[in-house]
PDB file of C-alpha atoms and ligand atoms in Angstrom:
ATOM      1  CA  UNK A   1     143.125  40.791-116.431  1.00  0.00           C
ATOM      2  CA  UNK A   2     144.284  37.150-116.431  1.00  0.00           C
ATOM      3  CA  UNK A   3     147.924  36.820-117.416  1.00  0.00           C
ATOM      4  CA  UNK A   4     148.951  33.520-118.949  1.00  0.00           C
ATOM      5  CA  UNK A   5     152.578  32.526-119.308  1.00  0.00           C
ATOM      6  CA  UNK A   6     153.281  30.755-122.603  1.00  0.00           C
ATOM      7  CA  UNK A   7     156.775  29.302-122.975  1.00  0.00           C
ATOM      8  CA  UNK A   8     158.397  28.773-126.374  1.00  0.00           C
ATOM      9  CA  UNK A   9     156.380  31.549-127.950  1.00  0.00           C
ATOM     10  CA  UNK A  10     158.631  31.527-131.013  1.00  0.00           C
ATOM     11  CA  UNK A  11     158.000  27.848-131.694  1.00  0.00           C
ATOM     12  CA  UNK A  12     155.333  26.154-133.782  1.00  0.00           C
ATOM     13  CA  UNK A  13     152.759  25.497-131.060  1.00  0.00           C
ATOM     14  CA  UNK A  14     153.770  28.406-128.836  1.00  0.00           C
ATOM     15  CA  UNK A  15     153.692  30.824-131.755  1.00  0.00           C
ATOM     16  CA  UNK A  16     150.150  29.819-132.660  1.00  0.00           C
ATOM     17  CA  UNK A  17     149.077  30.159-129.024  1.00  0.00           C
ATOM     18  CA  UNK A  18     150.517  33.664-128.901  1.00  0.00           C
ATOM     19  CA  UNK A  19     148.808  34.703-132.143  1.00  0.00           C
ATOM     20  CA  UNK A  20     145.375  33.225-131.533  1.00  0.00           C
ATOM     21  CA  UNK A  21     142.506  35.419-130.441  1.00  0.00           C
ATOM     22  CA  UNK A  22     142.045  35.267-126.691  1.00  0.00           C
ATOM     23  CA  UNK A  23     139.216  36.725-124.634  1.00  0.00           C
ATOM     24  CA  UNK A  24     139.625  40.415-123.834  1.00  0.00           C
ATOM     25  CA  UNK A  25     140.486  39.723-120.228  1.00  0.00           C
ATOM     26  CA  UNK A  26     143.395  37.414-121.114  1.00  0.00           C
ATOM     27  CA  UNK A  27     146.911  38.726-121.569  1.00  0.00           C
ATOM     28  CA  UNK A  28     149.597  36.414-122.938  1.00  0.00           C
ATOM     29  CA  UNK A  29     153.154  36.751-121.714  1.00  0.00           C
ATOM     30  CA  UNK A  30     155.624  34.866-123.904  1.00  0.00           C
ATOM     31  CA  UNK A  31     159.220  35.549-122.889  1.00  0.00           C
ATOM     32  CA  UNK A  32     161.903  34.868-125.456  1.00  0.00           C
ATOM     33  CA  UNK A  33     164.774  32.540-124.582  1.00  0.00           C
ATOM     34  CA  UNK A  34     166.972  35.547-123.765  1.00  0.00           C
ATOM     35  CA  UNK A  35     164.361  36.753-121.244  1.00  0.00           C
ATOM     36  CA  UNK A  36     163.730  33.347-119.649  1.00  0.00           C
ATOM     37  CA  UNK A  37     166.141  30.510-120.280  1.00  0.00           C
ATOM     38  CA  UNK A  38     164.267  27.368-119.358  1.00  0.00           C
ATOM     39  CA  UNK A  39     167.466  25.553-118.453  1.00  0.00           C
ATOM     40  CA  UNK A  40     167.700  27.883-115.446  1.00  0.00           C
ATOM     41  CA  UNK A  41     165.367  26.426-112.825  1.00  0.00           C
ATOM     42  CA  UNK A  42     165.815  29.252-110.357  1.00  0.00           C
ATOM     43  CA  UNK A  43     165.039  31.813-113.083  1.00  0.00           C
ATOM     44  CA  UNK A  44     161.811  29.944-113.819  1.00  0.00           C
ATOM     45  CA  UNK A  45     160.818  30.067-110.155  1.00  0.00           C
ATOM     46  CA  UNK A  46     161.572  33.769-109.849  1.00  0.00           C
ATOM     47  CA  UNK A  47     159.828  34.647-113.135  1.00  0.00           C
ATOM     48  CA  UNK A  48     156.632  32.830-112.174  1.00  0.00           C
ATOM     49  CA  UNK A  49     156.649  34.122-108.606  1.00  0.00           C
ATOM     50  CA  UNK A  50     156.925  37.716-109.821  1.00  0.00           C
ATOM     51  CA  UNK A  51     154.589  37.390-112.795  1.00  0.00           C
ATOM     52  CA  UNK A  52     151.177  37.183-111.156  1.00  0.00           C
ATOM     53  CA  UNK A  53     150.108  34.578-113.703  1.00  0.00           C
ATOM     54  CA  UNK A  54     146.728  32.865-113.727  1.00  0.00           C
ATOM     55  CA  UNK A  55     148.079  29.832-115.601  1.00  0.00           C
ATOM     56  CA  UNK A  56     151.127  28.467-117.387  1.00  0.00           C
ATOM     57  CA  UNK A  57     151.165  26.737-120.776  1.00  0.00           C
ATOM     58  CA  UNK A  58     154.426  24.973-121.622  1.00  0.00           C
ATOM     59  CA  UNK A  59     154.887  24.029-125.264  1.00  0.00           C
ATOM     60  CA  UNK A  60     158.610  24.897-125.161  1.00  0.00           C
ATOM     61  CA  UNK A  61     160.848  21.921-125.710  1.00  0.00           C
ATOM     62  CA  UNK A  62     164.092  20.617-127.064  1.00  0.00           C
ATOM     63  CA  UNK A  63     162.605  19.117-130.244  1.00  0.00           C
ATOM     64  CA  UNK A  64     165.678  18.002-132.213  1.00  0.00           C
ATOM     65  CA  UNK A  65     164.866  14.285-131.987  1.00  0.00           C
ATOM     66  CA  UNK A  66     168.017  12.926-133.665  1.00  0.00           C
ATOM     67  CA  UNK A  67     170.399  15.473-132.163  1.00  0.00           C
ATOM     68  CA  UNK A  68     169.100  14.625-128.691  1.00  0.00           C
ATOM     69  CA  UNK A  69     170.935  11.289-128.894  1.00  0.00           C
ATOM     70  CA  UNK A  70     174.204  13.189-128.482  1.00  0.00           C
ATOM     71  CA  UNK A  71     172.873  16.087-126.376  1.00  0.00           C
ATOM     72  CA  UNK A  72     171.343  14.138-123.534  1.00  0.00           C
ATOM     73  CA  UNK A  73     171.895  16.740-120.843  1.00  0.00           C
ATOM     74  CA  UNK A  74     170.487  19.564-122.956  1.00  0.00           C
ATOM     75  CA  UNK A  75     167.416  17.517-123.937  1.00  0.00           C
ATOM     76  CA  UNK A  76     166.727  16.566-120.319  1.00  0.00           C
ATOM     77  CA  UNK A  77     167.366  20.122-119.118  1.00  0.00           C
ATOM     78  CA  UNK A  78     164.639  21.561-121.348  1.00  0.00           C
ATOM     79  CA  UNK A  79     162.246  18.620-121.544  1.00  0.00           C
ATOM     80  CA  UNK A  80     162.445  17.256-118.014  1.00  0.00           C
ATOM     81  CA  UNK A  81     164.042  19.700-115.580  1.00  0.00           C
ATOM     82  CA  UNK A  82     162.248  22.782-116.957  1.00  0.00           C
ATOM     83  CA  UNK A  83     158.790  21.157-116.658  1.00  0.00           C
ATOM     84  CA  UNK A  84     159.803  20.069-113.148  1.00  0.00           C
ATOM     85  CA  UNK A  85     160.708  23.654-112.280  1.00  0.00           C
ATOM     86  CA  UNK A  86     157.473  24.900-113.863  1.00  0.00           C
ATOM     87  CA  UNK A  87     155.540  22.364-111.784  1.00  0.00           C
ATOM     88  CA  UNK A  88     157.241  23.639-108.633  1.00  0.00           C
ATOM     89  CA  UNK A  89     156.562  27.254-109.586  1.00  0.00           C
ATOM     90  CA  UNK A  90     152.933  26.606-110.545  1.00  0.00           C
ATOM     91  CA  UNK A  91     152.343  24.667-107.343  1.00  0.00           C
ATOM     92  CA  UNK A  92     153.875  27.478-105.271  1.00  0.00           C
ATOM     93  CA  UNK A  93     151.658  30.034-107.033  1.00  0.00           C
ATOM     94  CA  UNK A  94     148.660  27.658-106.924  1.00  0.00           C
ATOM     95  CA  UNK A  95     147.962  28.041-110.634  1.00  0.00           C
ATOM     96  CA  UNK A  96     147.287  25.399-113.306  1.00  0.00           C
ATOM     97  CA  UNK A  97     150.023  24.133-115.614  1.00  0.00           C
ATOM     98  CA  UNK A  98     149.294  22.837-119.105  1.00  0.00           C
ATOM     99  CA  UNK A  99     152.252  20.849-120.395  1.00  0.00           C
ATOM    100  CA  UNK A 100     152.645  19.787-124.027  1.00  0.00           C
ATOM    101  CA  UNK A 101     154.130  16.355-124.672  1.00  0.00           C
ATOM    102  CA  UNK A 102     154.515  13.869-127.473  1.00  0.00           C
ATOM    103  CA  UNK A 103     153.721  10.425-128.852  1.00  0.00           C
ATOM    104  CA  UNK A 104     157.464   9.740-128.611  1.00  0.00           C
ATOM    105  CA  UNK A 105     156.903   8.725-124.983  1.00  0.00           C
ATOM    106  CA  UNK A 106     155.560   5.479-126.469  1.00  0.00           C
ATOM    107  CA  UNK A 107     157.620   2.739-128.071  1.00  0.00           C
ATOM    108  CA  UNK A 108     156.055   3.493-131.430  1.00  0.00           C
ATOM    109  CA  UNK A 109     155.606  -0.052-132.707  1.00  0.00           C
ATOM    110  CA  UNK A 110     151.944  -0.543-131.839  1.00  0.00           C
ATOM    111  CA  UNK A 111     149.632  -1.750-134.585  1.00  0.00           C
ATOM    112  CA  UNK A 112     146.674   0.180-133.146  1.00  0.00           C
ATOM    113  CA  UNK A 113     146.382   3.793-132.016  1.00  0.00           C
ATOM    114  CA  UNK A 114     147.721   4.486-128.525  1.00  0.00           C
ATOM    115  CA  UNK A 115     145.315   5.075-125.697  1.00  0.00           C
ATOM    116  CA  UNK A 116     146.292   7.839-123.281  1.00  0.00           C
ATOM    117  CA  UNK A 117     147.033   5.279-120.549  1.00  0.00           C
ATOM    118  CA  UNK A 118     149.211   3.059-122.770  1.00  0.00           C
ATOM    119  CA  UNK A 119     152.571   2.058-121.333  1.00  0.00           C
ATOM    120  CA  UNK A 120     155.201   4.772-121.547  1.00  0.00           C
ATOM    121  CA  UNK A 121     158.248   3.129-123.114  1.00  0.00           C
ATOM    122  CA  UNK A 122     160.407   5.565-125.102  1.00  0.00           C
ATOM    123  CA  UNK A 123     163.182   4.218-127.318  1.00  0.00           C
ATOM    124  CA  UNK A 124     165.262   7.383-127.681  1.00  0.00           C
ATOM    125  CA  UNK A 125     166.626  10.254-125.633  1.00  0.00           C
ATOM    126  CA  UNK A 126     164.045  12.770-126.864  1.00  0.00           C
ATOM    127  CA  UNK A 127     161.142  10.498-125.867  1.00  0.00           C
ATOM    128  CA  UNK A 128     162.822   9.622-122.571  1.00  0.00           C
ATOM    129  CA  UNK A 129     163.335  13.293-121.738  1.00  0.00           C
ATOM    130  CA  UNK A 130     159.708  14.094-122.604  1.00  0.00           C
ATOM    131  CA  UNK A 131     158.517  11.124-120.519  1.00  0.00           C
ATOM    132  CA  UNK A 132     160.567  12.415-117.587  1.00  0.00           C
ATOM    133  CA  UNK A 133     158.938  15.821-118.050  1.00  0.00           C
ATOM    134  CA  UNK A 134     155.503  14.210-117.997  1.00  0.00           C
ATOM    135  CA  UNK A 135     156.260  12.416-114.717  1.00  0.00           C
ATOM    136  CA  UNK A 136     157.591  15.601-113.151  1.00  0.00           C
ATOM    137  CA  UNK A 137     154.460  17.539-114.113  1.00  0.00           C
ATOM    138  CA  UNK A 138     151.953  14.802-113.322  1.00  0.00           C
ATOM    139  CA  UNK A 139     153.432  13.894-109.960  1.00  0.00           C
ATOM    140  CA  UNK A 140     154.762  17.343-109.101  1.00  0.00           C
ATOM    141  CA  UNK A 141     151.636  19.423-109.456  1.00  0.00           C
ATOM    142  CA  UNK A 142     148.056  18.320-108.976  1.00  0.00           C
ATOM    143  CA  UNK A 143     146.640  21.190-111.019  1.00  0.00           C
ATOM    144  CA  UNK A 144     148.291  20.072-114.223  1.00  0.00           C
ATOM    145  CA  UNK A 145     147.190  18.793-117.611  1.00  0.00           C
ATOM    146  CA  UNK A 146     149.392  16.972-120.113  1.00  0.00           C
ATOM    147  CA  UNK A 147     148.476  17.292-123.778  1.00  0.00           C
ATOM    148  CA  UNK A 148     150.285  14.884-126.089  1.00  0.00           C
ATOM    149  CA  UNK A 149     150.433  15.889-129.693  1.00  0.00           C
ATOM    150  CA  UNK A 150     152.114  14.563-132.836  1.00  0.00           C
ATOM    151  CA  UNK A 151     152.903  15.634-136.408  1.00  0.00           C
ATOM    152  CA  UNK A 152     152.805  19.332-135.581  1.00  0.00           C
ATOM    153  CA  UNK A 153     152.500  21.484-138.674  1.00  0.00           C
ATOM    154  CA  UNK A 154     152.664  25.251-138.840  1.00  0.00           C
ATOM    155  CA  UNK A 155     153.910  27.986-141.126  1.00  0.00           C
ATOM    156  CA  UNK A 156     156.939  28.530-138.921  1.00  0.00           C
ATOM    157  CA  UNK A 157     159.998  26.350-138.335  1.00  0.00           C
ATOM    158  CA  UNK A 158     160.684  22.905-139.721  1.00  0.00           C
ATOM    159  CA  UNK A 159     157.984  20.269-140.038  1.00  0.00           C
ATOM    160  CA  UNK A 160     157.108  17.317-142.268  1.00  0.00           C
ATOM    161  CA  UNK A 161     154.810  19.228-144.613  1.00  0.00           C
ATOM    162  CA  UNK A 162     157.334  22.006-145.194  1.00  0.00           C
ATOM    163  CA  UNK A 163     160.081  19.434-145.838  1.00  0.00           C
ATOM    164  CA  UNK A 164     157.908  17.596-148.358  1.00  0.00           C
ATOM    165  CA  UNK A 165     157.008  20.847-150.117  1.00  0.00           C
ATOM    166  CA  UNK A 166     160.688  21.755-150.345  1.00  0.00           C
ATOM    167  CA  UNK A 167     161.693  18.323-151.648  1.00  0.00           C
ATOM    168  CA  UNK A 168     158.798  18.428-154.089  1.00  0.00           C
ATOM    169  CA  UNK A 169     160.124  21.650-155.552  1.00  0.00           C
ATOM    170  CA  UNK A 170     163.697  20.370-155.724  1.00  0.00           C
ATOM    171  CA  UNK A 171     163.367  16.732-156.846  1.00  0.00           C
ATOM    172  CA  UNK A 172     161.723  14.754-159.610  1.00  0.00           C
ATOM    173  CA  UNK A 173     161.322  11.664-157.431  1.00  0.00           C
ATOM    174  CA  UNK A 174     160.704  11.587-153.697  1.00  0.00           C
ATOM    175  CA  UNK A 175     161.211   8.546-151.502  1.00  0.00           C
ATOM    176  CA  UNK A 176     159.299   8.906-148.243  1.00  0.00           C
ATOM    177  CA  UNK A 177     158.911   6.535-145.311  1.00  0.00           C
ATOM    178  CA  UNK A 178     155.544   4.828-145.366  1.00  0.00           C
ATOM    179  CA  UNK A 179     155.601   3.107-141.980  1.00  0.00           C
ATOM    180  CA  UNK A 180     154.720   6.034-139.733  1.00  0.00           C
ATOM    181  CA  UNK A 181     151.150   6.773-138.836  1.00  0.00           C
ATOM    182  CA  UNK A 182     149.675   9.827-137.188  1.00  0.00           C
ATOM    183  CA  UNK A 183     146.549   9.976-135.100  1.00  0.00           C
ATOM    184  CA  UNK A 184     143.416   8.598-136.550  1.00  0.00           C
ATOM    185  CA  UNK A 185     140.011   8.221-135.074  1.00  0.00           C
ATOM    186  CA  UNK A 186     139.863   5.159-132.858  1.00  0.00           C
ATOM    187  CA  UNK A 187     136.354   4.344-133.890  1.00  0.00           C
ATOM    188  CA  UNK A 188     133.825   6.200-135.971  1.00  0.00           C
ATOM    189  CA  UNK A 189     131.766   8.718-134.060  1.00  0.00           C
ATOM    190  CA  UNK A 190     128.519   6.957-133.418  1.00  0.00           C
ATOM    191  CA  UNK A 191     125.484   8.529-135.031  1.00  0.00           C
ATOM    192  CA  UNK A 192     123.545   7.951-131.806  1.00  0.00           C
ATOM    193  CA  UNK A 193     121.685  10.947-130.571  1.00  0.00           C
ATOM    194  CA  UNK A 194     123.057  13.026-127.762  1.00  0.00           C
ATOM    195  CA  UNK A 195     121.521  12.820-124.319  1.00  0.00           C
ATOM    196  CA  UNK A 196     119.825  16.133-124.873  1.00  0.00           C
ATOM    197  CA  UNK A 197     118.149  15.089-128.112  1.00  0.00           C
ATOM    198  CA  UNK A 198     117.097  11.770-126.586  1.00  0.00           C
ATOM    199  CA  UNK A 199     115.366  13.456-123.687  1.00  0.00           C
ATOM    200  CA  UNK A 200     114.058  16.297-125.779  1.00  0.00           C
TER     201      UNK A 200
HETATM  202  N1  NAP B   1     157.027  19.263-133.772  1.00  0.00           N
HETATM  203  C1  NAP B   1     156.343  18.127-133.687  1.00  0.00           C
HETATM  204  O1  NAP B   1     156.034  17.474-134.698  1.00  0.00           O
HETATM  205  C2  NAP B   1     155.902  17.623-132.336  1.00  0.00           C
HETATM  206  C3  NAP B   1     155.349  16.356-132.268  1.00  0.00           C
HETATM  207  C4  NAP B   1     154.908  15.870-131.039  1.00  0.00           C
HETATM  208  C5  NAP B   1     154.994  16.675-129.913  1.00  0.00           C
HETATM  209  N2  NAP B   1     155.554  17.894-130.008  1.00  0.00           N
HETATM  210  C6  NAP B   1     155.648  18.667-128.773  1.00  0.00           C
HETATM  211  O2  NAP B   1     154.914  19.856-128.973  1.00  0.00           O
HETATM  212  C7  NAP B   1     155.538  20.920-128.279  1.00  0.00           C
HETATM  213  C8  NAP B   1     155.781  22.071-129.228  1.00  0.00           C
HETATM  214  O3  NAP B   1     156.606  21.630-130.298  1.00  0.00           O
HETATM  215  P1  NAP B   1     157.028  22.651-131.444  1.00  0.00           P
HETATM  216  O4  NAP B   1     157.180  21.867-132.690  1.00  0.00           O
HETATM  217  O5  NAP B   1     156.121  23.833-131.380  1.00  0.00           O
HETATM  218  O6  NAP B   1     158.493  23.065-130.928  1.00  0.00           O
HETATM  219  P2  NAP B   1     159.483  24.113-131.607  1.00  0.00           P
HETATM  220  O7  NAP B   1     158.884  24.726-132.805  1.00  0.00           O
HETATM  221  O8  NAP B   1     160.806  23.405-131.733  1.00  0.00           O
HETATM  222  O9  NAP B   1     159.608  25.259-130.500  1.00  0.00           O
HETATM  223  C9  NAP B   1     160.222  25.006-129.285  1.00  0.00           C
HETATM  224  C10 NAP B   1     160.291  26.300-128.507  1.00  0.00           C
HETATM  225  O10 NAP B   1     160.938  26.004-127.269  1.00  0.00           O
HETATM  226  C11 NAP B   1     161.862  27.045-127.027  1.00  0.00           C
HETATM  227  N3  NAP B   1     162.994  26.604-126.207  1.00  0.00           N
HETATM  228  C12 NAP B   1     163.766  25.529-126.379  1.00  0.00           C
HETATM  229  N4  NAP B   1     164.744  25.527-125.463  1.00  0.00           N
HETATM  230  C13 NAP B   1     164.573  26.636-124.693  1.00  0.00           C
HETATM  231  C14 NAP B   1     165.255  27.180-123.585  1.00  0.00           C
HETATM  232  N5  NAP B   1     166.344  26.601-123.055  1.00  0.00           N
HETATM  233  N6  NAP B   1     164.784  28.328-123.032  1.00  0.00           N
HETATM  234  C15 NAP B   1     163.684  28.945-123.557  1.00  0.00           C
HETATM  235  N7  NAP B   1     162.995  28.472-124.605  1.00  0.00           N
HETATM  236  C16 NAP B   1     163.447  27.332-125.171  1.00  0.00           C
HETATM  237  C17 NAP B   1     162.380  27.444-128.407  1.00  0.00           C
HETATM  238  O11 NAP B   1     162.968  28.697-128.283  1.00  0.00           O
HETATM  239  P3  NAP B   1     163.767  29.400-129.483  1.00  0.00           P
HETATM  240  O12 NAP B   1     162.679  30.037-130.298  1.00  0.00           O
HETATM  241  O13 NAP B   1     164.656  30.370-128.815  1.00  0.00           O
HETATM  242  O14 NAP B   1     164.494  28.318-130.211  1.00  0.00           O
HETATM  243  C18 NAP B   1     161.097  27.402-129.206  1.00  0.00           C
HETATM  244  O15 NAP B   1     160.423  28.634-129.127  1.00  0.00           O
HETATM  245  C19 NAP B   1     156.816  20.343-127.643  1.00  0.00           C
HETATM  246  O16 NAP B   1     156.554  20.032-126.307  1.00  0.00           O
HETATM  247  C20 NAP B   1     157.076  19.089-128.411  1.00  0.00           C
HETATM  248  O17 NAP B   1     157.729  18.121-127.613  1.00  0.00           O
HETATM  249  C21 NAP B   1     156.004  18.407-131.192  1.00  0.00           C
END
């Protein structure tokens, strides 16, 4: 049996990871905050060392973007120091670490979609803390992958779609920002044939 540690299992991304169908030989372990507080680096190390995990997936985060401006230490504790501790623990156990990050590591004023190697230049505490987490994971553990996502939507917790649905039910007129853009395809997928069909 391969045990995979998923942090933030009560969150939007973590919750979906916990609920999805995994292969029979995969067992997901998703400790609640009370069982593993990610602001406690030594607890992270001990939990991973004792867990016999085959991999770690870390979607847990401090995600209150506006509140982070006045809770700098808390944002950095969860978004930077916890990934650093997970990198240490994963390296010690020689297991891969998948870390979830955000488009907020970028400045956000580009007129074209960001490439993965675009300059990291956050303008707020949340983005800065997530950028610090990325550096800790990328430089701290070779067997790591960073997945940046944006505009997360799920049935649980707060997200843009749920807010719009609520406002739609409450208000006759909605005023919504129109200057934010999510991911879009960089270029159309070319209709060219795949290598296999070309050779075959
Ligand atoms: N939401 C978005 O639109 C968005 C956009 C771009 C990137 N992302 C990234 O995607 C990832 C997942 O986001 P999400 O929206 O799924 O987040 P979320 O719903 O806010 O869930 C965050 C999870 O982290 C856990 N957590 C926070 N602090 C903790 C601590 N000290 N100890 C233990 N657990 C703690 C929370 O635990 P509790 O359940 O106890 O609160 C919660 O389960 C994050 O890395 C985020 O930066 C999200």
